[in-house]
PDB file of C-alpha atoms in Angstrom:
ATOM      1  CA  MET A   1      -0.944 -25.776  37.056  1.00  0.00           C
ATOM      2  CA  SER A   2      -2.705 -28.601  39.027  1.00  0.00           C
ATOM      3  CA  LEU A   3      -6.080 -26.936  39.612  1.00  0.00           C
ATOM      4  CA  PHE A   4      -8.505 -27.405  36.396  1.00  0.00           C
ATOM      5  CA  ARG A   5     -11.524 -25.420  36.089  1.00  0.00           C
ATOM      6  CA  ARG A   6     -14.344 -27.601  34.977  1.00  0.00           C
ATOM      7  CA  LYS A   7     -16.868 -26.478  32.760  1.00  0.00           C
ATOM      8  CA  GLN A   8     -20.591 -26.819  34.339  1.00  0.00           C
ATOM      9  CA  SER A   9     -23.093 -28.828  32.596  1.00  0.00           C
ATOM     10  CA  LEU A  10     -27.064 -28.457  33.145  1.00  0.00           C
ATOM     11  CA  VAL A  11     -28.740 -31.390  34.701  1.00  0.00           C
ATOM     12  CA  GLN A  12     -32.467 -31.772  33.734  1.00  0.00           C
ATOM     13  CA  PRO A  13     -35.084 -33.310  36.469  1.00  0.00           C
ATOM     14  CA  ALA A  14     -35.380 -37.078  36.042  1.00  0.00           C
ATOM     15  CA  SER A  15     -39.049 -36.658  34.970  1.00  0.00           C
ATOM     16  CA  GLN A  16     -37.983 -34.766  31.570  1.00  0.00           C
ATOM     17  CA  PRO A  17     -35.628 -35.958  28.861  1.00  0.00           C
ATOM     18  CA  ALA A  18     -32.282 -34.324  29.214  1.00  0.00           C
ATOM     19  CA  ALA A  19     -31.798 -31.750  26.233  1.00  0.00           C
ATOM     20  CA  PRO A  20     -28.494 -31.537  24.695  1.00  0.00           C
ATOM     21  CA  ALA A  21     -26.314 -28.762  25.605  1.00  0.00           C
ATOM     22  CA  ALA A  22     -26.340 -26.120  22.928  1.00  0.00           C
ATOM     23  CA  VAL A  23     -22.682 -25.620  21.938  1.00  0.00           C
ATOM     24  CA  PRO A  24     -21.868 -22.709  19.498  1.00  0.00           C
ATOM     25  CA  HIS A  25     -19.893 -24.679  16.856  1.00  0.00           C
ATOM     26  CA  VAL A  26     -18.756 -24.028  13.333  1.00  0.00           C
ATOM     27  CA  PRO A  27     -16.886 -27.198  11.695  1.00  0.00           C
ATOM     28  CA  LEU A  28     -13.868 -26.582   9.492  1.00  0.00           C
ATOM     29  CA  GLY A  29     -14.545 -25.370   6.021  1.00  0.00           C
ATOM     30  CA  ALA A  30     -12.777 -26.813   3.206  1.00  0.00           C
ATOM     31  CA  PRO A  31      -9.499 -25.092   2.183  1.00  0.00           C
ATOM     32  CA  ALA A  32      -9.658 -21.839   0.188  1.00  0.00           C
ATOM     33  CA  ALA A  33      -9.616 -22.461  -3.323  1.00  0.00           C
ATOM     34  CA  THR A  34      -7.644 -19.208  -3.852  1.00  0.00           C
ATOM     35  CA  GLY A  35      -5.357 -17.587  -1.699  1.00  0.00           C
ATOM     36  CA  ILE A  36      -1.889 -17.672  -0.039  1.00  0.00           C
ATOM     37  CA  SER A  37      -0.549 -19.569   2.924  1.00  0.00           C
ATOM     38  CA  LEU A  38       2.239 -17.540   4.739  1.00  0.00           C
ATOM     39  CA  SER A  39       5.758 -18.978   5.534  1.00  0.00           C
ATOM     40  CA  LYS A  40       7.148 -18.246   8.945  1.00  0.00           C
ATOM     41  CA  GLY A  41       7.584 -14.496   9.368  1.00  0.00           C
ATOM     42  CA  GLY A  42       6.134 -14.009   5.832  1.00  0.00           C
ATOM     43  CA  SER A  43       3.554 -11.415   4.971  1.00  0.00           C
ATOM     44  CA  SER A  44       0.889 -10.668   2.702  1.00  0.00           C
ATOM     45  CA  SER A  45      -1.827  -7.869   1.932  1.00  0.00           C
ATOM     46  CA  ILE A  46      -5.693  -7.798   1.365  1.00  0.00           C
ATOM     47  CA  SER A  47      -6.839  -4.600  -0.541  1.00  0.00           C
ATOM     48  CA  LEU A  48      -9.470  -2.637   1.293  1.00  0.00           C
ATOM     49  CA  SER A  49     -10.977   0.495   0.385  1.00  0.00           C
ATOM     50  CA  LYS A  50     -11.191   2.792   3.617  1.00  0.00           C
ATOM     51  CA  ASP A  51     -13.681   4.882   2.019  1.00  0.00           C
ATOM     52  CA  ASP A  52     -16.148   2.116   1.596  1.00  0.00           C
ATOM     53  CA  PRO A  53     -17.815   2.159   5.197  1.00  0.00           C
ATOM     54  CA  ALA A  54     -19.136  -1.591   4.342  1.00  0.00           C
ATOM     55  CA  ALA A  55     -15.452  -3.090   3.762  1.00  0.00           C
ATOM     56  CA  GLN A  56     -14.797  -5.591   6.315  1.00  0.00           C
ATOM     57  CA  ILE A  57     -12.642  -8.680   6.887  1.00  0.00           C
ATOM     58  CA  THR A  58     -13.119 -11.954   8.648  1.00  0.00           C
ATOM     59  CA  ALA A  59     -10.584 -13.655  11.007  1.00  0.00           C
ATOM     60  CA  HIS A  60     -10.901 -17.236  11.757  1.00  0.00           C
ATOM     61  CA  LEU A  61      -9.201 -19.513  14.237  1.00  0.00           C
ATOM     62  CA  ASP A  62      -9.481 -22.918  12.694  1.00  0.00           C
ATOM     63  CA  TRP A  63      -8.250 -25.926  14.600  1.00  0.00           C
ATOM     64  CA  ASP A  64      -9.129 -29.662  14.135  1.00  0.00           C
ATOM     65  CA  GLY A  65      -7.700 -30.955  17.523  1.00  0.00           C
ATOM     66  CA  GLY A  66      -5.055 -33.095  16.302  1.00  0.00           C
ATOM     67  CA  SER A  67      -4.944 -36.806  16.738  1.00  0.00           C
ATOM     68  CA  ASP A  68      -7.832 -38.737  18.317  1.00  0.00           C
ATOM     69  CA  SER A  69      -5.508 -39.191  21.385  1.00  0.00           C
ATOM     70  CA  ARG A  70      -5.002 -35.531  21.839  1.00  0.00           C
ATOM     71  CA  ARG A  71      -8.732 -34.572  21.133  1.00  0.00           C
ATOM     72  CA  SER A  72      -9.738 -37.019  23.952  1.00  0.00           C
ATOM     73  CA  ARG A  73      -7.524 -35.212  26.439  1.00  0.00           C
ATOM     74  CA  GLY A  74      -8.792 -31.686  25.676  1.00  0.00           C
ATOM     75  CA  ALA A  75      -8.551 -29.505  22.841  1.00  0.00           C
ATOM     76  CA  ASP A  76     -10.505 -26.248  23.721  1.00  0.00           C
ATOM     77  CA  LEU A  77      -9.086 -23.018  22.047  1.00  0.00           C
ATOM     78  CA  GLU A  78     -10.122 -19.564  22.179  1.00  0.00           C
ATOM     79  CA  LEU A  79      -9.953 -16.858  19.693  1.00  0.00           C
ATOM     80  CA  TYR A  80      -8.564 -13.449  20.687  1.00  0.00           C
ATOM     81  CA  VAL A  81      -8.523 -10.256  18.650  1.00  0.00           C
ATOM     82  CA  LEU A  82      -6.449  -7.719  20.261  1.00  0.00           C
ATOM     83  CA  HIS A  83      -6.963  -4.151  18.667  1.00  0.00           C
ATOM     84  CA  VAL A  84      -5.579  -0.696  18.499  1.00  0.00           C
ATOM     85  CA  SER A  85      -7.735   2.235  16.951  1.00  0.00           C
ATOM     86  CA  ALA A  86      -6.551   4.460  14.067  1.00  0.00           C
ATOM     87  CA  ALA A  87      -7.061   7.363  16.469  1.00  0.00           C
ATOM     88  CA  ASP A  88      -4.750   5.811  19.143  1.00  0.00           C
ATOM     89  CA  VAL A  89      -2.058   5.340  16.380  1.00  0.00           C
ATOM     90  CA  VAL A  90      -2.368   8.872  15.754  1.00  0.00           C
ATOM     91  CA  ALA A  91      -2.623   9.996  19.313  1.00  0.00           C
ATOM     92  CA  SER A  92       0.515   8.098  20.410  1.00  0.00           C
ATOM     93  CA  ARG A  93       2.582   9.698  18.119  1.00  0.00           C
ATOM     94  CA  ASP A  94       2.642  12.856  20.411  1.00  0.00           C
ATOM     95  CA  ARG A  95       3.274  10.908  23.655  1.00  0.00           C
ATOM     96  CA  SER A  96       6.487   9.224  25.048  1.00  0.00           C
ATOM     97  CA  GLN A  97       4.803   6.013  25.433  1.00  0.00           C
ATOM     98  CA  PRO A  98       2.512   3.767  23.471  1.00  0.00           C
ATOM     99  CA  ILE A  99      -1.187   3.300  24.133  1.00  0.00           C
ATOM    100  CA  PRO A 100      -2.210  -0.124  24.971  1.00  0.00           C
ATOM    101  CA  GLY A 101      -5.121  -1.539  23.248  1.00  0.00           C
ATOM    102  CA  GLY A 102      -8.397  -3.627  23.957  1.00  0.00           C
ATOM    103  CA  ALA A 103      -9.497  -7.028  23.507  1.00  0.00           C
ATOM    104  CA  VAL A 104     -12.272  -8.924  21.735  1.00  0.00           C
ATOM    105  CA  TYR A 105     -12.949 -12.497  22.856  1.00  0.00           C
ATOM    106  CA  TYR A 106     -15.743 -14.839  24.321  1.00  0.00           C
ATOM    107  CA  ARG A 107     -16.231 -12.866  27.419  1.00  0.00           C
ATOM    108  CA  ASP A 108     -16.522  -9.442  25.538  1.00  0.00           C
ATOM    109  CA  LEU A 109     -17.686 -10.032  22.240  1.00  0.00           C
ATOM    110  CA  GLY A 110     -17.637  -6.277  20.777  1.00  0.00           C
ATOM    111  CA  SER A 111     -19.648  -4.634  18.298  1.00  0.00           C
ATOM    112  CA  LEU A 112     -19.738  -3.867  14.772  1.00  0.00           C
ATOM    113  CA  ASP A 113     -21.881  -0.791  15.135  1.00  0.00           C
ATOM    114  CA  ARG A 114     -19.697   1.024  17.594  1.00  0.00           C
ATOM    115  CA  PRO A 115     -15.951   1.008  18.501  1.00  0.00           C
ATOM    116  CA  PRO A 116     -14.148  -1.439  18.369  1.00  0.00           C
ATOM    117  CA  TYR A 117     -16.008  -2.393  15.318  1.00  0.00           C
ATOM    118  CA  ILE A 118     -14.921  -5.931  15.835  1.00  0.00           C
ATOM    119  CA  ARG A 119     -17.213  -8.641  16.657  1.00  0.00           C
ATOM    120  CA  HIS A 120     -16.586 -12.150  17.878  1.00  0.00           C
ATOM    121  CA  HIS A 121     -19.365 -14.687  16.911  1.00  0.00           C
ATOM    122  CA  GLY A 122     -19.236 -16.918  19.871  1.00  0.00           C
ATOM    123  CA  ASP A 123     -17.467 -19.833  21.656  1.00  0.00           C
ATOM    124  CA  SER A 124     -16.749 -23.278  20.305  1.00  0.00           C
ATOM    125  CA  ARG A 125     -15.551 -25.641  23.142  1.00  0.00           C
ATOM    126  CA  ILE A 126     -14.746 -28.416  20.627  1.00  0.00           C
ATOM    127  CA  PRO A 127     -12.287 -28.433  17.841  1.00  0.00           C
ATOM    128  CA  GLY A 128     -13.680 -26.349  14.656  1.00  0.00           C
ATOM    129  CA  ARG A 129     -13.642 -22.762  14.183  1.00  0.00           C
ATOM    130  CA  GLU A 130     -14.264 -19.179  16.022  1.00  0.00           C
ATOM    131  CA  THR A 131     -14.547 -16.207  14.056  1.00  0.00           C
ATOM    132  CA  ALA A 132     -14.624 -12.541  14.392  1.00  0.00           C
ATOM    133  CA  THR A 133     -15.466  -9.906  12.000  1.00  0.00           C
ATOM    134  CA  ILE A 134     -13.275  -6.701  11.695  1.00  0.00           C
ATOM    135  CA  ALA A 135     -15.182  -3.752  10.138  1.00  0.00           C
ATOM    136  CA  ARG A 136     -14.705  -0.152   9.174  1.00  0.00           C
ATOM    137  CA  PRO A 137     -10.874  -0.254   8.213  1.00  0.00           C
ATOM    138  CA  ASP A 138     -10.728   3.405   8.247  1.00  0.00           C
ATOM    139  CA  GLN A 139     -11.152   3.301  12.251  1.00  0.00           C
ATOM    140  CA  GLN A 140      -8.718   0.285  12.523  1.00  0.00           C
ATOM    141  CA  GLY A 141      -4.797   0.702  13.541  1.00  0.00           C
ATOM    142  CA  TYR A 142      -3.679  -2.733  14.329  1.00  0.00           C
ATOM    143  CA  ALA A 143      -5.341  -6.160  15.224  1.00  0.00           C
ATOM    144  CA  LEU A 144      -3.679  -9.225  16.669  1.00  0.00           C
ATOM    145  CA  ILE A 145      -5.012 -12.715  16.087  1.00  0.00           C
ATOM    146  CA  CYS A 146      -4.174 -14.745  19.266  1.00  0.00           C
ATOM    147  CA  ALA A 147      -5.325 -18.407  20.467  1.00  0.00           C
ATOM    148  CA  TYR A 148      -5.370 -19.327  24.085  1.00  0.00           C
ATOM    149  CA  SER A 149      -5.289 -22.909  25.197  1.00  0.00           C
ATOM    150  CA  ALA A 150      -7.678 -23.661  28.186  1.00  0.00           C
ATOM    151  CA  VAL A 151      -5.861 -24.922  31.317  1.00  0.00           C
ATOM    152  CA  GLY A 152      -8.010 -28.164  31.130  1.00  0.00           C
ATOM    153  CA  ASN A 153      -6.190 -29.171  28.141  1.00  0.00           C
ATOM    154  CA  GLY A 154      -2.988 -30.186  29.836  1.00  0.00           C
ATOM    155  CA  VAL A 155       0.289 -30.158  27.941  1.00  0.00           C
ATOM    156  CA  GLY A 156      -0.098 -29.692  24.386  1.00  0.00           C
ATOM    157  CA  SER A 157       1.045 -27.536  21.380  1.00  0.00           C
ATOM    158  CA  PHE A 158      -0.864 -25.112  19.267  1.00  0.00           C
ATOM    159  CA  LYS A 159       0.583 -27.001  16.308  1.00  0.00           C
ATOM    160  CA  GLU A 160      -0.469 -30.364  17.640  1.00  0.00           C
ATOM    161  CA  TYR A 161      -4.102 -29.089  17.806  1.00  0.00           C
ATOM    162  CA  GLY A 162      -3.927 -28.283  14.256  1.00  0.00           C
ATOM    163  CA  ALA A 163      -4.447 -24.451  14.959  1.00  0.00           C
ATOM    164  CA  ARG A 164      -4.303 -21.779  12.124  1.00  0.00           C
ATOM    165  CA  ALA A 165      -5.422 -18.283  11.328  1.00  0.00           C
ATOM    166  CA  VAL A 166      -7.410 -17.495   8.345  1.00  0.00           C
ATOM    167  CA  VAL A 167      -8.192 -14.090   7.298  1.00  0.00           C
ATOM    168  CA  THR A 168     -10.341 -13.365   4.347  1.00  0.00           C
ATOM    169  CA  ASP A 169     -12.214 -10.419   2.657  1.00  0.00           C
ATOM    170  CA  GLY A 170     -14.981 -13.191   1.670  1.00  0.00           C
ATOM    171  CA  ARG A 171     -14.583 -12.561  -1.739  1.00  0.00           C
ATOM    172  CA  SER A 172     -11.304 -13.453  -3.844  1.00  0.00           C
ATOM    173  CA  GLN A 173      -8.518 -12.569  -1.124  1.00  0.00           C
ATOM    174  CA  THR A 174      -7.482 -14.993   1.595  1.00  0.00           C
ATOM    175  CA  VAL A 175      -4.652 -15.485   3.659  1.00  0.00           C
ATOM    176  CA  THR A 176      -3.784 -18.528   5.768  1.00  0.00           C
ATOM    177  CA  VAL A 177      -1.309 -18.248   8.678  1.00  0.00           C
ATOM    178  CA  PRO A 178      -0.095 -21.598  10.054  1.00  0.00           C
ATOM    179  CA  LEU A 179       2.143 -22.252  13.074  1.00  0.00           C
ATOM    180  CA  TYR A 180       5.571 -23.866  12.549  1.00  0.00           C
ATOM    181  CA  ASP A 181       7.060 -24.353  16.098  1.00  0.00           C
ATOM    182  CA  ASN A 182       6.128 -27.168  18.485  1.00  0.00           C
ATOM    183  CA  ASN A 183       5.946 -25.048  21.774  1.00  0.00           C
ATOM    184  CA  ARG A 184       3.931 -27.567  24.396  1.00  0.00           C
ATOM    185  CA  TYR A 185       4.089 -25.517  27.395  1.00  0.00           C
ATOM    186  CA  ALA A 186       2.471 -22.139  26.367  1.00  0.00           C
ATOM    187  CA  TYR A 187      -1.001 -21.199  27.255  1.00  0.00           C
ATOM    188  CA  TRP A 188      -0.824 -18.292  24.477  1.00  0.00           C
ATOM    189  CA  VAL A 189       0.299 -17.740  21.025  1.00  0.00           C
ATOM    190  CA  ALA A 190       0.023 -14.520  18.855  1.00  0.00           C
ATOM    191  CA  ILE A 191      -0.505 -15.970  15.360  1.00  0.00           C
ATOM    192  CA  ALA A 192      -0.928 -12.846  12.928  1.00  0.00           C
ATOM    193  CA  LEU A 193      -0.628  -9.420  13.257  1.00  0.00           C
ATOM    194  CA  VAL A 194      -2.952  -7.117  10.775  1.00  0.00           C
ATOM    195  CA  ASP A 195      -1.666  -3.548   9.845  1.00  0.00           C
ATOM    196  CA  PHE A 196      -4.341  -1.196   8.683  1.00  0.00           C
ATOM    197  CA  THR A 197      -2.234   1.908   8.875  1.00  0.00           C
ATOM    198  CA  HIS A 198      -1.495   1.864   5.369  1.00  0.00           C
ATOM    199  CA  GLY A 199      -3.869   1.496   2.249  1.00  0.00           C
ATOM    200  CA  SER A 200      -4.651  -2.199   2.816  1.00  0.00           C
ATOM    201  CA  ALA A 201      -4.614  -4.801   5.413  1.00  0.00           C
ATOM    202  CA  LEU A 202      -1.027  -6.086   5.872  1.00  0.00           C
ATOM    203  CA  ILE A 203      -1.058  -9.410   7.342  1.00  0.00           C
ATOM    204  CA  SER A 204       2.127 -11.055   9.105  1.00  0.00           C
ATOM    205  CA  GLN A 205       2.880 -14.479  10.592  1.00  0.00           C
ATOM    206  CA  VAL A 206       4.496 -13.575  13.808  1.00  0.00           C
ATOM    207  CA  GLU A 207       4.072 -16.763  15.999  1.00  0.00           C
ATOM    208  CA  LEU A 208       4.928 -15.473  19.591  1.00  0.00           C
ATOM    209  CA  TYR A 209       4.519 -17.618  22.463  1.00  0.00           C
ATOM    210  CA  SER A 210       3.935 -16.844  26.032  1.00  0.00           C
ATOM    211  CA  ARG A 211       6.721 -17.959  28.866  1.00  0.00           C
ATOM    212  CA  ASP A 212       5.949 -21.509  29.988  1.00  0.00           C
ATOM    213  CA  GLY A 213       2.834 -21.816  32.261  1.00  0.00           C
ATOM    214  CA  SER A 214       2.082 -18.002  32.141  1.00  0.00           C
ATOM    215  CA  GLU A 215      -1.496 -17.215  32.091  1.00  0.00           C
ATOM    216  CA  ALA A 216      -1.179 -13.485  31.118  1.00  0.00           C
ATOM    217  CA  ARG A 217      -2.439 -12.719  27.817  1.00  0.00           C
ATOM    218  CA  PRO A 218      -0.496 -10.798  25.107  1.00  0.00           C
ATOM    219  CA  ALA A 219      -0.585  -6.999  25.035  1.00  0.00           C
ATOM    220  CA  LEU A 220      -0.933  -4.967  21.778  1.00  0.00           C
ATOM    221  CA  TYR A 221       0.253  -1.196  21.586  1.00  0.00           C
ATOM    222  CA  SER A 222      -0.406   1.761  19.449  1.00  0.00           C
ATOM    223  CA  ASN A 223       2.994   1.537  17.844  1.00  0.00           C
ATOM    224  CA  GLY A 224       2.287  -2.015  16.528  1.00  0.00           C
ATOM    225  CA  ARG A 225       4.353  -3.821  19.225  1.00  0.00           C
ATOM    226  CA  VAL A 226       3.412  -7.153  20.627  1.00  0.00           C
ATOM    227  CA  GLY A 227       4.134  -7.603  24.148  1.00  0.00           C
ATOM    228  CA  MET A 228       3.826 -11.218  25.223  1.00  0.00           C
ATOM    229  CA  ASP A 229       2.979 -12.091  28.940  1.00  0.00           C
ATOM    230  CA  GLU A 230       2.222  -8.245  29.343  1.00  0.00           C
ATOM    231  CA  GLY A 231      -1.844  -8.452  29.406  1.00  0.00           C
ATOM    232  CA  PRO A 232      -4.163  -9.430  32.274  1.00  0.00           C
ATOM    233  CA  VAL A 233      -4.378 -12.984  33.288  1.00  0.00           C
ATOM    234  CA  GLU A 234      -6.793 -15.131  31.903  1.00  0.00           C
ATOM    235  CA  PHE A 235      -8.278 -18.504  33.181  1.00  0.00           C
ATOM    236  CA  LYS A 236     -10.805 -21.109  31.672  1.00  0.00           C
TER     237      LYS A 236
END
């Protein structure tokens, strides 16, 4: 794509000192002391009590931007959490077609107090971390952790950006989900599928990429199927 959308900056009057733009940013944390890193196509579970209304997990998209040269050309990634409720999983069993889910991201931050019981904690426009909290596991069916690469980044793979997903209960259970493929022309990657339909949160490394140059985001359905390029078009 040849048209890039440039992010606007605020210009202060000449008589006043310019204030630095406030950019929500959380630096990368240290690697977890405990936990596992998934192999390609691997999976692992985090134990959750669906009877505990306070139970929740946290999903991070971490990226360091890669090399100095790569960061200088742009490394703005976005965390998306696609979601399907437990109620829609049950309802879809009596339907001929699965029910498409919703999405929580920087333009629709969601809520922990009402459906979808998922909250995105803000946009980071520089390498670092974006985070979403997933609460009420009894109300969750599936969640898909995705990343989107802003058009202004140009050509570059999510692996080059150092992108990975980290899912944790904030206690002793942490699962890191790396990427293994060097797809340089995809704007979207689905990194990890979280399955709440059993007695735990089963996290699987899926690593699915959009078609070259496609801006259409993935879609998640009530049967757990992931459809790349089947969602609405995004542009940043």
